[in-house]
Amino acid sequence: MVRELVAAALALLLVSGCDAQPEAGAPPFNDTDVMFLQMGLTQIDEGDQVAALAEQRATDPRLRSLATELRAQWREESATMQRRLQDWKQPLEADPSAGAHAGHGDLHNLRPSDIGELSDTRGKDFDRTAVTLLLGHLGNCVETARMESAGGAHPDARALGANVASRRQSQIQSLLKLAAEP
């Protein structure tokens, strides 16, 4: 019932840009909310490349399990992020213009060469490389989620940010344990 009410309220949003606000009664959103969701989608797409390889090729079953967990959570989070941006009539991708989002940093980037390096490794080297890439990537996800917590306006987006930060921090702890082993 609550979900239906929220969906109905969001359907009333008539926006023309990042600073546009919904009609009276619907929760407001701001640039930070939009940027968090857009960056989150990019991070999910990039991280899923690493997790998909780890799910298939990791020699450590704990790493395969964590990759499976990440991918399931990312599918759920991605659907929520896409739905929210569509409800707000906002683009799914951030403005690629240089400097358009300078204050948000370039946290989300995994380079194609990172994925290439991972694809070319095998065995324990694969596991070490995957753990390293995932640690950095998940750390960036936490930073993006904290950006939302600090500056977002929409209650659902802020709650998603808090949930993402908590999940990724737990996964980082698991990866750190794997990285500490010989």
Short mmCIF file of C-alpha atoms in Angstrom, two decimals:
data_model
loop_
_atom_site.label_atom_id
_atom_site.label_comp_id
_atom_site.label_asym_id
_atom_site.label_seq_id
_atom_site.Cartn_x
_atom_site.Cartn_y
_atom_site.Cartn_z
CA MET A 1 0.00 0.00 0.00
CA VAL A 2 2.75 2.45 0.99
CA ARG A 3 4.74 1.47 -2.09
CA GLU A 4 1.71 2.19 -4.28
CA LEU A 5 1.23 5.59 -2.63
CA VAL A 6 4.88 6.48 -3.15
CA ALA A 7 4.71 5.33 -6.77
CA ALA A 8 1.57 7.40 -7.30
CA ALA A 9 3.17 10.47 -5.74
CA LEU A 10 6.28 10.08 -7.85
CA ALA A 11 4.20 9.67 -10.99
CA LEU A 12 2.99 13.24 -10.41
CA LEU A 13 6.48 14.64 -10.77
CA LEU A 14 6.75 17.15 -13.55
CA VAL A 15 10.34 18.18 -13.91
CA SER A 16 12.38 19.87 -16.57
CA GLY A 17 15.86 19.72 -15.04
CA CYS A 18 17.90 18.67 -12.04
CA ASP A 19 16.62 21.52 -9.87
CA ALA A 20 12.94 20.97 -10.67
CA GLN A 21 10.73 19.97 -7.78
CA PRO A 22 7.63 17.76 -7.62
CA GLU A 23 4.12 18.98 -7.08
CA ALA A 24 3.00 19.85 -3.57
CA GLY A 25 2.81 16.83 -1.28
CA ALA A 26 5.45 14.72 -3.04
CA PRO A 27 8.89 14.51 -1.44
CA PRO A 28 11.40 16.89 -3.04
CA PHE A 29 14.57 15.70 -4.73
CA ASN A 30 17.73 17.59 -5.62
CA ASP A 31 20.83 17.40 -7.83
CA THR A 32 22.59 15.16 -5.32
CA ASP A 33 19.75 12.62 -5.39
CA VAL A 34 19.86 12.51 -9.19
CA MET A 35 23.66 12.30 -9.32
CA PHE A 36 23.72 9.51 -6.70
CA LEU A 37 21.29 7.42 -8.75
CA GLN A 38 23.08 8.09 -12.04
CA MET A 39 26.51 7.34 -10.58
CA GLY A 40 25.09 4.29 -8.83
CA LEU A 41 23.90 2.88 -12.15
CA THR A 42 27.30 3.46 -13.71
CA GLN A 43 29.05 1.86 -10.74
CA ILE A 44 26.76 -1.15 -10.91
CA ASP A 45 27.44 -1.63 -14.63
CA GLU A 46 31.20 -1.40 -14.14
CA GLY A 47 31.37 -3.48 -10.96
CA ASP A 48 29.18 -6.17 -12.45
CA GLN A 49 31.88 -6.85 -15.05
CA VAL A 50 34.32 -7.73 -12.26
CA ALA A 51 31.75 -9.64 -10.22
CA ALA A 52 30.59 -11.68 -13.23
CA LEU A 53 34.15 -12.82 -13.90
CA ALA A 54 34.75 -13.54 -10.21
CA GLU A 55 31.51 -15.49 -9.97
CA GLN A 56 32.68 -17.75 -12.79
CA ARG A 57 36.45 -17.96 -12.32
CA ALA A 58 37.47 -17.32 -8.71
CA THR A 59 39.28 -20.23 -7.10
CA ASP A 60 38.11 -19.23 -3.60
CA PRO A 61 34.47 -20.20 -3.06
CA ARG A 62 34.04 -17.24 -0.66
CA LEU A 63 34.94 -14.84 -3.45
CA ARG A 64 32.53 -16.57 -5.84
CA SER A 65 29.82 -16.35 -3.18
CA LEU A 66 30.47 -12.66 -2.54
CA ALA A 67 30.37 -11.97 -6.28
CA THR A 68 27.01 -13.73 -6.52
CA GLU A 69 25.71 -11.70 -3.56
CA LEU A 70 26.91 -8.45 -5.12
CA ARG A 71 25.31 -9.20 -8.47
CA ALA A 72 21.96 -10.00 -6.85
CA GLN A 73 22.03 -6.81 -4.80
CA TRP A 74 23.10 -4.77 -7.80
CA ARG A 75 20.19 -6.08 -9.88
CA GLU A 76 17.77 -5.01 -7.15
CA GLU A 77 19.45 -1.62 -6.61
CA SER A 78 19.69 -0.95 -10.33
CA ALA A 79 15.98 -1.55 -10.83
CA THR A 80 15.18 0.83 -7.97
CA MET A 81 17.55 3.51 -9.27
CA GLN A 82 16.22 3.31 -12.82
CA ARG A 83 12.63 3.43 -11.63
CA ARG A 84 13.28 6.49 -9.45
CA LEU A 85 15.05 8.41 -12.22
CA GLN A 86 12.29 7.57 -14.68
CA ASP A 87 9.66 8.70 -12.17
CA TRP A 88 11.52 11.99 -11.83
CA LYS A 89 11.89 12.25 -15.62
CA GLN A 90 15.67 12.43 -15.25
CA PRO A 91 18.24 10.82 -17.56
CA LEU A 92 19.69 7.47 -16.50
CA GLU A 93 23.22 8.72 -17.24
CA ALA A 94 24.97 11.81 -15.96
CA ASP A 95 25.81 14.65 -18.32
CA PRO A 96 29.11 13.60 -19.93
CA SER A 97 30.18 17.24 -20.41
CA ALA A 98 33.57 17.95 -18.93
CA GLY A 99 33.17 19.77 -15.63
CA ALA A 100 29.39 19.32 -15.44
CA HIS A 101 29.75 17.41 -12.19
CA ALA A 102 33.21 18.42 -11.03
CA GLY A 103 32.15 18.47 -7.38
CA HIS A 104 31.18 14.82 -7.49
CA GLY A 105 34.58 13.52 -8.51
CA ASP A 106 35.32 10.62 -10.81
CA LEU A 107 34.78 7.89 -8.24
CA HIS A 108 32.93 5.42 -10.41
CA ASN A 109 35.52 4.60 -13.03
CA LEU A 110 36.89 1.14 -13.54
CA ARG A 111 39.06 1.31 -16.62
CA PRO A 112 38.69 -1.12 -19.51
CA SER A 113 42.34 -2.04 -18.88
CA ASP A 114 41.37 -3.17 -15.35
CA ILE A 115 38.79 -5.55 -16.77
CA GLY A 116 41.28 -6.67 -19.44
CA GLU A 117 43.93 -7.41 -16.81
CA LEU A 118 41.42 -9.41 -14.78
CA SER A 119 40.30 -11.33 -17.86
CA ASP A 120 43.90 -12.27 -18.62
CA THR A 121 44.75 -13.70 -15.18
CA ARG A 122 44.10 -17.16 -13.78
CA GLY A 123 44.12 -18.99 -10.46
CA LYS A 124 45.28 -17.21 -7.32
CA ASP A 125 46.44 -14.23 -9.38
CA PHE A 126 42.88 -13.87 -10.65
CA ASP A 127 41.54 -13.93 -7.08
CA ARG A 128 44.04 -11.29 -5.89
CA THR A 129 43.29 -9.03 -8.84
CA ALA A 130 39.52 -9.43 -8.43
CA VAL A 131 39.71 -8.71 -4.70
CA THR A 132 41.83 -5.61 -5.35
CA LEU A 133 39.49 -4.28 -8.03
CA LEU A 134 36.41 -4.98 -5.94
CA LEU A 135 37.90 -3.33 -2.86
CA GLY A 136 38.57 -0.13 -4.75
CA HIS A 137 35.27 -0.23 -6.55
CA LEU A 138 33.20 -0.90 -3.45
CA GLY A 139 35.05 1.86 -1.62
CA ASN A 140 33.97 4.23 -4.38
CA CYS A 141 30.39 2.97 -4.03
CA VAL A 142 30.50 3.81 -0.31
CA GLU A 143 31.77 7.32 -1.09
CA THR A 144 28.96 7.89 -3.58
CA ALA A 145 26.40 6.65 -1.04
CA ARG A 146 27.87 8.96 1.60
CA MET A 147 27.54 11.85 -0.85
CA GLU A 148 23.82 11.06 -0.96
CA SER A 149 23.53 10.82 2.82
CA ALA A 150 25.24 14.19 3.25
CA GLY A 151 23.43 16.14 0.56
CA GLY A 152 20.40 14.29 -0.76
CA ALA A 153 16.88 15.57 -0.20
CA HIS A 154 14.57 12.69 -1.16
CA PRO A 155 13.88 10.34 1.78
CA ASP A 156 13.81 7.17 -0.35
CA ALA A 157 17.04 8.07 -2.14
CA ARG A 158 18.72 8.83 1.19
CA ALA A 159 17.52 5.49 2.60
CA LEU A 160 18.87 3.71 -0.48
CA GLY A 161 22.18 5.51 0.00
CA ALA A 162 22.38 4.37 3.62
CA ASN A 163 21.52 0.80 2.62
CA VAL A 164 24.12 0.77 -0.16
CA ALA A 165 26.80 2.14 2.19
CA SER A 166 26.02 -0.49 4.82
CA ARG A 167 26.00 -3.38 2.34
CA ARG A 168 29.21 -2.32 0.61
CA GLN A 169 31.03 -1.75 3.92
CA SER A 170 30.15 -5.28 5.00
CA GLN A 171 31.38 -6.64 1.68
CA ILE A 172 34.58 -4.62 1.97
CA GLN A 173 35.23 -6.24 5.35
CA SER A 174 34.78 -9.69 3.81
CA LEU A 175 37.17 -8.80 0.98
CA LEU A 176 39.74 -7.42 3.42
CA LYS A 177 39.72 -10.76 5.24
CA LEU A 178 40.36 -12.55 1.94
CA ALA A 179 43.12 -10.11 1.03
CA ALA A 180 44.85 -10.63 4.38
CA GLU A 181 45.18 -14.36 3.86
CA PRO A 182 48.40 -15.71 2.30
#
